[in-house]
Amino acid sequence: MLSKDLSGHVGSYRLHPLSVVFRMSGAIRALILPGLAVVILARGEESDIWLMVLFGPAVVYAVVRYLTVRYELHENEIVIRQGLFFRSVRHIPYHRIQNLNLVQNVFHRVLGVVELRIETAGGAEAEAELRVLSAAALAEIRSQISGYKARVDEKEESPPDMEPEVPGSKDEIDLLWPPVDDALSPRLLYQMNAGEIARLGLISNRGLLMVAALIAILTQVDLLESSIEWLSSVQWLAEWITWSKLLSVPLLIVLAVVGTVLLLRLFSLVWSFLRFHDFRLVLVGNDLQTHSGLFTQQTVAIPRHRVQRLVIRESLLHRWFGRVSVKAETAGGKAIDPGVGSRWLVPLAPRHVLQSILDAVRYDVNLNGVDWLALAPRASRRMGVRYLLLLFIVCAAAAAISTWWVVLTFFPLAPLAMLLARLDVKHRGYALTPSAFLVREGWYTRKRVIIPYSKVQTVSLGRSPFDRRHRMATLRVVTAGPTPGTPSVHVPFLTLSVALRILQRLRLEAESHELQW
Amino acid sequence: MRFVSKQLSRAYNAAQANESPVIPPQKTAPVDPNVPTGRWTPLDSRVITADRVVGWIVAGVVSSVLFVGVGALHLWVLLSTWASIGITFAAIVIALGFMVLARAWPPVEYRRTFYRVDELGVEICRGVVFRRRIAVPRSRLQHTDISEGPIERRYGLATLVLHTAGSVNSSISLRGLDRGTALHLREALSPETEHDAV
């Protein structure tokens, strides 16, 4: 499959020949509507020529691209050359590679190829995309990179990074990425069964997303209007409406609301099965790999020392079901699936799985033994003022668009705002463990962020004039993030003397825990 | 307040008891007589003059634009006497405001800006209304730059830019250092090993 030309001992490779087809399919998807228009408008005779004019450049482009893109696997870097007139050469040292992401949709799978995205810490975009590669070529790239890692590890004489093998787990896992080295036996950390995926669908409200997608598709093909027309013209609907007048209006509204909610949850279920079918979290050597998807399968590999911080979320629904969701934030590379937003280590798992995940990431944090510390004693008063201000702005805005006395709703709502502020402060907190800084917040969706000291980049204290009056400060802990400007973790309303001590402690810990990329 | 501190100190002690090294002993602060270690140091006082010069330039540009604008308004638009007086007065007030700020702000800012370097890294305190204290651990510095603008150069000043890999605050610039001090600071802060790879 590989076309290798011998320039020295370094292999220079082309993409898989099928990449022409996949490159073209992208263009065809974009041109499908104009194409249809051409076929309809030209009516036969000349449509062939017009189609060629339309699709010809795309075909030529795809072929030229296939012929010009080459990658070379050097001892410690991968070099990607591309371009016909404007040639570009991109050097990506192996040690800079944050993660390798694989995407395999149905067509890819049938044809036995994959799309590979190489991500580094640099920008928001993937550093390089190789579409598409054969499985053999992928294995070659992987072995080259892991070979490099092994050499570096040997040089640094670090203890071998092996996890105890779980007997039997090896046979159950057929990975998209077969482990190159036999010593790197994969360890299954967590697998979602159908019940768990269904639960995920029920808990995470992704239904609206599906509805939005559906509406977008419908409007695209002008189906929405016609379907509405169709619905209103249908006899049974009209009859049903007259019949329903017998029922009370409130009941009808309740029915509509319940129906919508159920429908949304149903959509959410569908989304969940599409996205997370057969979800597995596997530890292979030093990589955490997630593998999921019904039609489009995704494999994301995150070297565990590249996880900058872990975010654990529990909404009220999560807590009812006794479940948690865990996301890992890495440096570099956009989240591969914009619909999902970030890298799930585990989209949904029973609570007891949490600790084994923390252990796998080597966070050395015992979540049950964390000693959470509260904000300053007067924090809830200040938060209350903030909530009241917000409420007042909302009320004033509501009054501005309706009548002035609407602003009076502020008074009955004020106690509620104060209560929420109290709850907010009560559920905020931080903790300093021997290996990590922990922050928690949120009373509805409880969020816990774990930042190992080795990932802390900068620490800062901010003091607004109000903070100064109350002798308080806001603590910010910055780590490397997926994109510049990713919000840092912050703890507001800390007593100044406490905040200063935390700052010094964090400086100390950051300096004594060496940064590992 | 006491309660929180107590809690913290408890966590502190607990952490220290079952925890490994507090400060890595092999890492000692580089000895450089020109870099004061551990003390809060103000910027070079020449920064006041330099900032005033910048302030005057800004004030000059702003007020000339304003007055040209007011003049043009008088030429092209027929204004009532009161409107004319009002507009001219507003322009004068704004221009004067810029001039007052140009003169008065730099010393205020100077009095609120300090830095210190110790074995753990750099700390910078700054801000007049919103005060901030930023700590950059020594090992988190990716690299450091020194930049000099034309006005800074005229007064023998330089800006030290500290680069980290953080998603925010990824470059922190410390303006108004003596040029020599900036160079020494950069020396003192430059990482000894280069094996930190992104």
mmCIF file of N, CA and C in Angstrom, chain B residues 40-129:
data_model
loop_
_atom_site.group_PDB
_atom_site.id
_atom_site.type_symbol
_atom_site.label_atom_id
_atom_site.label_comp_id
_atom_site.label_asym_id
_atom_site.label_seq_id
_atom_site.Cartn_x
_atom_site.Cartn_y
_atom_site.Cartn_z
ATOM 1 N N TRP B 40 10.891 43.014 47.594
ATOM 2 C CA TRP B 40 10.032 43.723 46.658
ATOM 3 C C TRP B 40 10.774 44.934 46.134
ATOM 4 N N THR B 41 10.891 45.024 44.839
ATOM 5 C CA THR B 41 11.684 46.070 44.222
ATOM 6 C C THR B 41 10.783 46.936 43.348
ATOM 7 N N PRO B 42 10.916 48.256 43.458
ATOM 8 C CA PRO B 42 10.133 49.096 42.547
ATOM 9 C C PRO B 42 10.795 49.135 41.178
ATOM 10 N N LEU B 43 10.105 49.694 40.212
ATOM 11 C CA LEU B 43 10.692 49.861 38.884
ATOM 12 C C LEU B 43 11.742 50.971 38.949
ATOM 13 N N ASP B 44 12.430 51.191 37.858
ATOM 14 C CA ASP B 44 13.363 52.312 37.779
ATOM 15 C C ASP B 44 12.538 53.599 37.728
ATOM 16 N N SER B 45 12.932 54.579 38.545
ATOM 17 C CA SER B 45 12.080 55.771 38.657
ATOM 18 C C SER B 45 12.059 56.582 37.351
ATOM 19 N N ARG B 46 12.993 56.309 36.456
ATOM 20 C CA ARG B 46 12.964 57.021 35.167
ATOM 21 C C ARG B 46 11.709 56.681 34.364
ATOM 22 N N VAL B 47 11.059 55.584 34.757
ATOM 23 C CA VAL B 47 9.862 55.186 34.038
ATOM 24 C C VAL B 47 8.776 56.261 34.155
ATOM 25 N N ILE B 48 8.827 57.032 35.264
ATOM 26 C CA ILE B 48 7.829 58.103 35.431
ATOM 27 C C ILE B 48 7.997 59.120 34.301
ATOM 28 N N THR B 49 9.229 59.550 34.101
ATOM 29 C CA THR B 49 9.504 60.515 33.036
ATOM 30 C C THR B 49 9.108 59.941 31.683
ATOM 31 N N ALA B 50 9.533 58.692 31.450
ATOM 32 C CA ALA B 50 9.257 58.076 30.155
ATOM 33 C C ALA B 50 7.752 57.980 29.906
ATOM 34 N N ASP B 51 7.015 57.549 30.952
ATOM 35 C CA ASP B 51 5.566 57.425 30.798
ATOM 36 C C ASP B 51 4.917 58.785 30.597
ATOM 37 N N ARG B 52 5.493 59.814 31.254
ATOM 38 C CA ARG B 52 4.936 61.163 31.057
ATOM 39 C C ARG B 52 5.124 61.599 29.617
ATOM 40 N N VAL B 53 6.289 61.279 29.065
ATOM 41 C CA VAL B 53 6.537 61.645 27.658
ATOM 42 C C VAL B 53 5.497 60.975 26.765
ATOM 43 N N VAL B 54 5.292 59.673 27.009
ATOM 44 C CA VAL B 54 4.272 58.951 26.223
ATOM 45 C C VAL B 54 2.914 59.608 26.429
ATOM 46 N N GLY B 55 2.602 59.940 27.692
ATOM 47 C CA GLY B 55 1.327 60.570 28.017
ATOM 48 C C GLY B 55 1.155 61.894 27.289
ATOM 49 N N TRP B 56 2.224 62.713 27.281
ATOM 50 C CA TRP B 56 2.154 64.005 26.581
ATOM 51 C C TRP B 56 1.933 63.797 25.091
ATOM 52 N N ILE B 57 2.595 62.806 24.534
ATOM 53 C CA ILE B 57 2.412 62.553 23.095
ATOM 54 C C ILE B 57 0.959 62.187 22.812
ATOM 55 N N VAL B 58 0.422 61.282 23.647
ATOM 56 C CA VAL B 58 -0.977 60.876 23.464
ATOM 57 C C VAL B 58 -1.883 62.090 23.623
ATOM 58 N N ALA B 59 -1.646 62.869 24.703
ATOM 59 C CA ALA B 59 -2.470 64.052 24.953
ATOM 60 C C ALA B 59 -2.383 65.011 23.772
ATOM 61 N N GLY B 60 -1.169 65.210 23.248
ATOM 62 C CA GLY B 60 -0.982 66.105 22.098
ATOM 63 C C GLY B 60 -1.787 65.635 20.901
ATOM 64 N N VAL B 61 -1.662 64.325 20.597
ATOM 65 C CA VAL B 61 -2.375 63.789 19.438
ATOM 66 C C VAL B 61 -3.886 63.944 19.629
ATOM 67 N N VAL B 62 -4.356 63.541 20.830
ATOM 68 C CA VAL B 62 -5.796 63.593 21.092
ATOM 69 C C VAL B 62 -6.303 65.027 20.992
ATOM 70 N N SER B 63 -5.582 65.975 21.646
ATOM 71 C CA SER B 63 -6.117 67.345 21.655
ATOM 72 C C SER B 63 -6.042 67.962 20.261
ATOM 73 N N SER B 64 -4.981 67.664 19.493
ATOM 74 C CA SER B 64 -4.953 68.267 18.150
ATOM 75 C C SER B 64 -6.081 67.709 17.283
ATOM 76 N N VAL B 65 -6.336 66.384 17.403
ATOM 77 C CA VAL B 65 -7.454 65.804 16.647
ATOM 78 C C VAL B 65 -8.757 66.482 17.058
ATOM 79 N N LEU B 66 -8.928 66.657 18.387
ATOM 80 C CA LEU B 66 -10.148 67.280 18.902
ATOM 81 C C LEU B 66 -10.318 68.684 18.336
ATOM 82 N N PHE B 67 -9.231 69.484 18.402
ATOM 83 C CA PHE B 67 -9.357 70.880 17.996
ATOM 84 C C PHE B 67 -9.551 71.006 16.491
ATOM 85 N N VAL B 68 -8.876 70.143 15.746
ATOM 86 C CA VAL B 68 -9.104 70.134 14.293
ATOM 87 C C VAL B 68 -10.567 69.785 14.023
ATOM 88 N N GLY B 69 -11.062 68.782 14.778
ATOM 89 C CA GLY B 69 -12.459 68.367 14.611
ATOM 90 C C GLY B 69 -13.421 69.498 14.929
ATOM 91 N N VAL B 70 -13.175 70.193 16.049
ATOM 92 C CA VAL B 70 -14.048 71.298 16.452
ATOM 93 C C VAL B 70 -13.998 72.412 15.405
ATOM 94 N N GLY B 71 -12.779 72.693 14.929
ATOM 95 C CA GLY B 71 -12.610 73.719 13.890
ATOM 96 C C GLY B 71 -13.395 73.365 12.645
ATOM 97 N N ALA B 72 -13.266 72.093 12.241
ATOM 98 C CA ALA B 72 -13.955 71.640 11.032
ATOM 99 C C ALA B 72 -15.466 71.762 11.218
ATOM 100 N N LEU B 73 -15.905 71.418 12.415
ATOM 101 C CA LEU B 73 -17.335 71.499 12.716
ATOM 102 C C LEU B 73 -17.833 72.939 12.561
ATOM 103 N N HIS B 74 -17.010 73.881 13.069
ATOM 104 C CA HIS B 74 -17.387 75.291 12.956
ATOM 105 C C HIS B 74 -17.398 75.738 11.512
ATOM 106 N N LEU B 75 -16.477 75.214 10.717
ATOM 107 C CA LEU B 75 -16.376 75.636 9.317
ATOM 108 C C LEU B 75 -17.549 75.120 8.496
ATOM 109 N N TRP B 76 -17.869 73.820 8.700
ATOM 110 C CA TRP B 76 -18.819 73.180 7.771
ATOM 111 C C TRP B 76 -20.252 73.197 8.268
ATOM 112 N N VAL B 77 -20.432 73.295 9.579
ATOM 113 C CA VAL B 77 -21.798 73.227 10.103
ATOM 114 C C VAL B 77 -22.127 74.551 10.771
ATOM 115 N N LEU B 78 -23.315 75.033 10.505
ATOM 116 C CA LEU B 78 -23.745 76.265 11.153
ATOM 117 C C LEU B 78 -24.195 75.931 12.570
ATOM 118 N N LEU B 79 -23.436 76.430 13.584
ATOM 119 C CA LEU B 79 -23.761 76.114 14.961
ATOM 120 C C LEU B 79 -24.331 77.332 15.657
ATOM 121 N N SER B 80 -25.252 77.077 16.601
ATOM 122 C CA SER B 80 -25.722 78.188 17.429
ATOM 123 C C SER B 80 -24.589 78.583 18.373
ATOM 124 N N THR B 81 -24.667 79.783 18.932
ATOM 125 C CA THR B 81 -23.581 80.270 19.797
ATOM 126 C C THR B 81 -23.349 79.341 20.973
ATOM 127 N N TRP B 82 -24.457 78.914 21.612
ATOM 128 C CA TRP B 82 -24.316 78.077 22.801
ATOM 129 C C TRP B 82 -23.719 76.720 22.445
ATOM 130 N N ALA B 83 -24.163 76.149 21.328
ATOM 131 C CA ALA B 83 -23.604 74.857 20.889
ATOM 132 C C ALA B 83 -22.117 75.013 20.640
ATOM 133 N N SER B 84 -21.753 76.092 19.991
ATOM 134 C CA SER B 84 -20.343 76.340 19.674
ATOM 135 C C SER B 84 -19.523 76.440 20.955
ATOM 136 N N ILE B 85 -20.022 77.217 21.907
ATOM 137 C CA ILE B 85 -19.296 77.384 23.180
ATOM 138 C C ILE B 85 -19.202 76.032 23.884
ATOM 139 N N GLY B 86 -20.322 75.323 23.928
ATOM 140 C CA GLY B 86 -20.366 74.022 24.615
ATOM 141 C C GLY B 86 -19.363 73.047 24.030
ATOM 142 N N ILE B 87 -19.366 72.926 22.702
ATOM 143 C CA ILE B 87 -18.473 71.964 22.051
ATOM 144 C C ILE B 87 -17.019 72.328 22.292
ATOM 145 N N THR B 88 -16.721 73.613 22.156
ATOM 146 C CA THR B 88 -15.335 74.052 22.359
ATOM 147 C C THR B 88 -14.902 73.779 23.791
ATOM 148 N N PHE B 89 -15.795 74.079 24.724
ATOM 149 C CA PHE B 89 -15.489 73.885 26.134
ATOM 150 C C PHE B 89 -15.223 72.395 26.418
ATOM 151 N N ALA B 90 -16.093 71.516 25.869
ATOM 152 C CA ALA B 90 -15.925 70.078 26.078
ATOM 153 C C ALA B 90 -14.578 69.624 25.541
ATOM 154 N N ALA B 91 -14.225 70.114 24.358
ATOM 155 C CA ALA B 91 -12.939 69.722 23.755
ATOM 156 C C ALA B 91 -11.789 70.149 24.647
ATOM 157 N N ILE B 92 -11.886 71.404 25.178
ATOM 158 C CA ILE B 92 -10.806 71.895 26.049
ATOM 159 C C ILE B 92 -10.711 71.043 27.301
ATOM 160 N N VAL B 93 -11.876 70.698 27.884
ATOM 161 C CA VAL B 93 -11.879 69.884 29.115
ATOM 162 C C VAL B 93 -11.243 68.524 28.861
ATOM 163 N N ILE B 94 -11.634 67.886 27.736
ATOM 164 C CA ILE B 94 -11.073 66.557 27.437
ATOM 165 C C ILE B 94 -9.561 66.653 27.250
ATOM 166 N N ALA B 95 -9.136 67.653 26.499
ATOM 167 C CA ALA B 95 -7.699 67.814 26.250
ATOM 168 C C ALA B 95 -6.957 68.053 27.559
ATOM 169 N N LEU B 96 -7.521 68.905 28.423
ATOM 170 C CA LEU B 96 -6.888 69.178 29.716
ATOM 171 C C LEU B 96 -6.841 67.915 30.563
ATOM 172 N N GLY B 97 -7.922 67.142 30.499
ATOM 173 C CA GLY B 97 -7.972 65.887 31.249
ATOM 174 C C GLY B 97 -6.834 64.968 30.857
ATOM 175 N N PHE B 98 -6.622 64.840 29.549
ATOM 176 C CA PHE B 98 -5.526 63.992 29.083
ATOM 177 C C PHE B 98 -4.187 64.510 29.592
ATOM 178 N N MET B 99 -4.048 65.845 29.591
ATOM 179 C CA MET B 99 -2.772 66.426 30.023
ATOM 180 C C MET B 99 -2.553 66.175 31.515
ATOM 181 N N VAL B 100 -3.621 66.353 32.305
ATOM 182 C CA VAL B 100 -3.498 66.124 33.747
ATOM 183 C C VAL B 100 -3.133 64.666 34.006
ATOM 184 N N LEU B 101 -3.817 63.751 33.289
ATOM 185 C CA LEU B 101 -3.515 62.326 33.447
ATOM 186 C C LEU B 101 -2.072 62.038 33.071
ATOM 187 N N ALA B 102 -1.625 62.640 31.970
ATOM 188 C CA ALA B 102 -0.256 62.413 31.492
ATOM 189 C C ALA B 102 0.750 62.799 32.565
ATOM 190 N N ARG B 103 0.429 63.840 33.334
ATOM 191 C CA ARG B 103 1.363 64.303 34.350
ATOM 192 C C ARG B 103 1.204 63.492 35.640
ATOM 193 N N ALA B 104 -0.053 63.234 36.045
ATOM 194 C CA ALA B 104 -0.294 62.713 37.388
ATOM 195 C C ALA B 104 -0.302 61.184 37.463
ATOM 196 N N TRP B 105 -0.671 60.508 36.390
ATOM 197 C CA TRP B 105 -0.850 59.054 36.455
ATOM 198 C C TRP B 105 0.462 58.279 36.630
ATOM 199 N N PRO B 106 1.515 58.602 35.858
ATOM 200 C CA PRO B 106 2.733 57.769 35.966
ATOM 201 C C PRO B 106 3.268 57.590 37.371
ATOM 202 N N PRO B 107 3.378 58.663 38.215
ATOM 203 C CA PRO B 107 3.883 58.404 39.571
ATOM 204 C C PRO B 107 2.956 57.512 40.392
ATOM 205 N N VAL B 108 1.645 57.652 40.177
ATOM 206 C CA VAL B 108 0.702 56.822 40.919
ATOM 207 C C VAL B 108 0.920 55.357 40.552
ATOM 208 N N GLU B 109 1.041 55.121 39.260
ATOM 209 C CA GLU B 109 1.246 53.758 38.787
ATOM 210 C C GLU B 109 2.579 53.208 39.294
ATOM 211 N N TYR B 110 3.585 54.075 39.276
ATOM 212 C CA TYR B 110 4.926 53.673 39.723
ATOM 213 C C TYR B 110 4.890 53.200 41.168
ATOM 214 N N ARG B 111 4.131 53.944 41.993
ATOM 215 C CA ARG B 111 4.082 53.598 43.415
ATOM 216 C C ARG B 111 3.357 52.280 43.668
ATOM 217 N N ARG B 112 2.641 51.789 42.664
ATOM 218 C CA ARG B 112 1.860 50.565 42.847
ATOM 219 C C ARG B 112 2.464 49.362 42.114
ATOM 220 N N THR B 113 3.637 49.532 41.557
ATOM 221 C CA THR B 113 4.233 48.434 40.791
ATOM 222 C C THR B 113 5.520 47.953 41.443
ATOM 223 N N PHE B 114 5.546 46.676 41.768
ATOM 224 C CA PHE B 114 6.732 46.078 42.376
ATOM 225 C C PHE B 114 6.947 44.686 41.800
ATOM 226 N N TYR B 115 8.160 44.238 41.881
ATOM 227 C CA TYR B 115 8.413 42.852 41.504
ATOM 228 C C TYR B 115 9.415 42.264 42.478
ATOM 229 N N ARG B 116 9.425 40.957 42.518
ATOM 230 C CA ARG B 116 10.486 40.331 43.301
ATOM 231 C C ARG B 116 10.824 38.985 42.693
ATOM 232 N N VAL B 117 12.081 38.632 42.834
ATOM 233 C CA VAL B 117 12.577 37.379 42.285
ATOM 234 C C VAL B 117 13.187 36.587 43.417
ATOM 235 N N ASP B 118 12.764 35.346 43.560
ATOM 236 C CA ASP B 118 13.437 34.500 44.543
ATOM 237 C C ASP B 118 13.636 33.108 43.949
ATOM 238 N N GLU B 119 13.982 32.169 44.792
ATOM 239 C CA GLU B 119 14.298 30.840 44.253
ATOM 240 C C GLU B 119 13.083 30.177 43.618
ATOM 241 N N LEU B 120 11.877 30.634 43.965
ATOM 242 C CA LEU B 120 10.680 30.017 43.412
ATOM 243 C C LEU B 120 10.264 30.632 42.086
ATOM 244 N N GLY B 121 10.677 31.851 41.828
ATOM 245 C CA GLY B 121 10.290 32.477 40.570
ATOM 246 C C GLY B 121 10.092 33.970 40.716
ATOM 247 N N VAL B 122 9.197 34.494 39.902
ATOM 248 C CA VAL B 122 8.963 35.938 39.885
ATOM 249 C C VAL B 122 7.578 36.227 40.437
ATOM 250 N N GLU B 123 7.447 37.327 41.136
ATOM 251 C CA GLU B 123 6.128 37.812 41.524
ATOM 252 C C GLU B 123 6.041 39.267 41.110
ATOM 253 N N ILE B 124 4.893 39.632 40.556
ATOM 254 C CA ILE B 124 4.701 41.017 40.142
ATOM 255 C C ILE B 124 3.418 41.533 40.777
ATOM 256 N N CYS B 125 3.506 42.728 41.371
ATOM 257 C CA CYS B 125 2.330 43.387 41.922
ATOM 258 C C CYS B 125 2.081 44.621 41.096
ATOM 259 N N ARG B 126 0.880 44.793 40.605
ATOM 260 C CA ARG B 126 0.606 46.032 39.892
ATOM 261 C C ARG B 126 -0.872 46.331 39.839
ATOM 262 N N GLY B 127 -1.187 47.513 39.331
ATOM 263 C CA GLY B 127 -2.583 47.907 39.235
ATOM 264 C C GLY B 127 -2.914 48.944 40.276
ATOM 265 N N VAL B 128 -3.641 49.976 39.900
ATOM 266 C CA VAL B 128 -3.979 51.038 40.826
ATOM 267 C C VAL B 128 -5.390 50.815 41.352
ATOM 268 N N VAL B 129 -6.330 50.680 40.442
ATOM 269 C CA VAL B 129 -7.715 50.462 40.866
ATOM 270 C C VAL B 129 -7.946 48.968 41.082
#
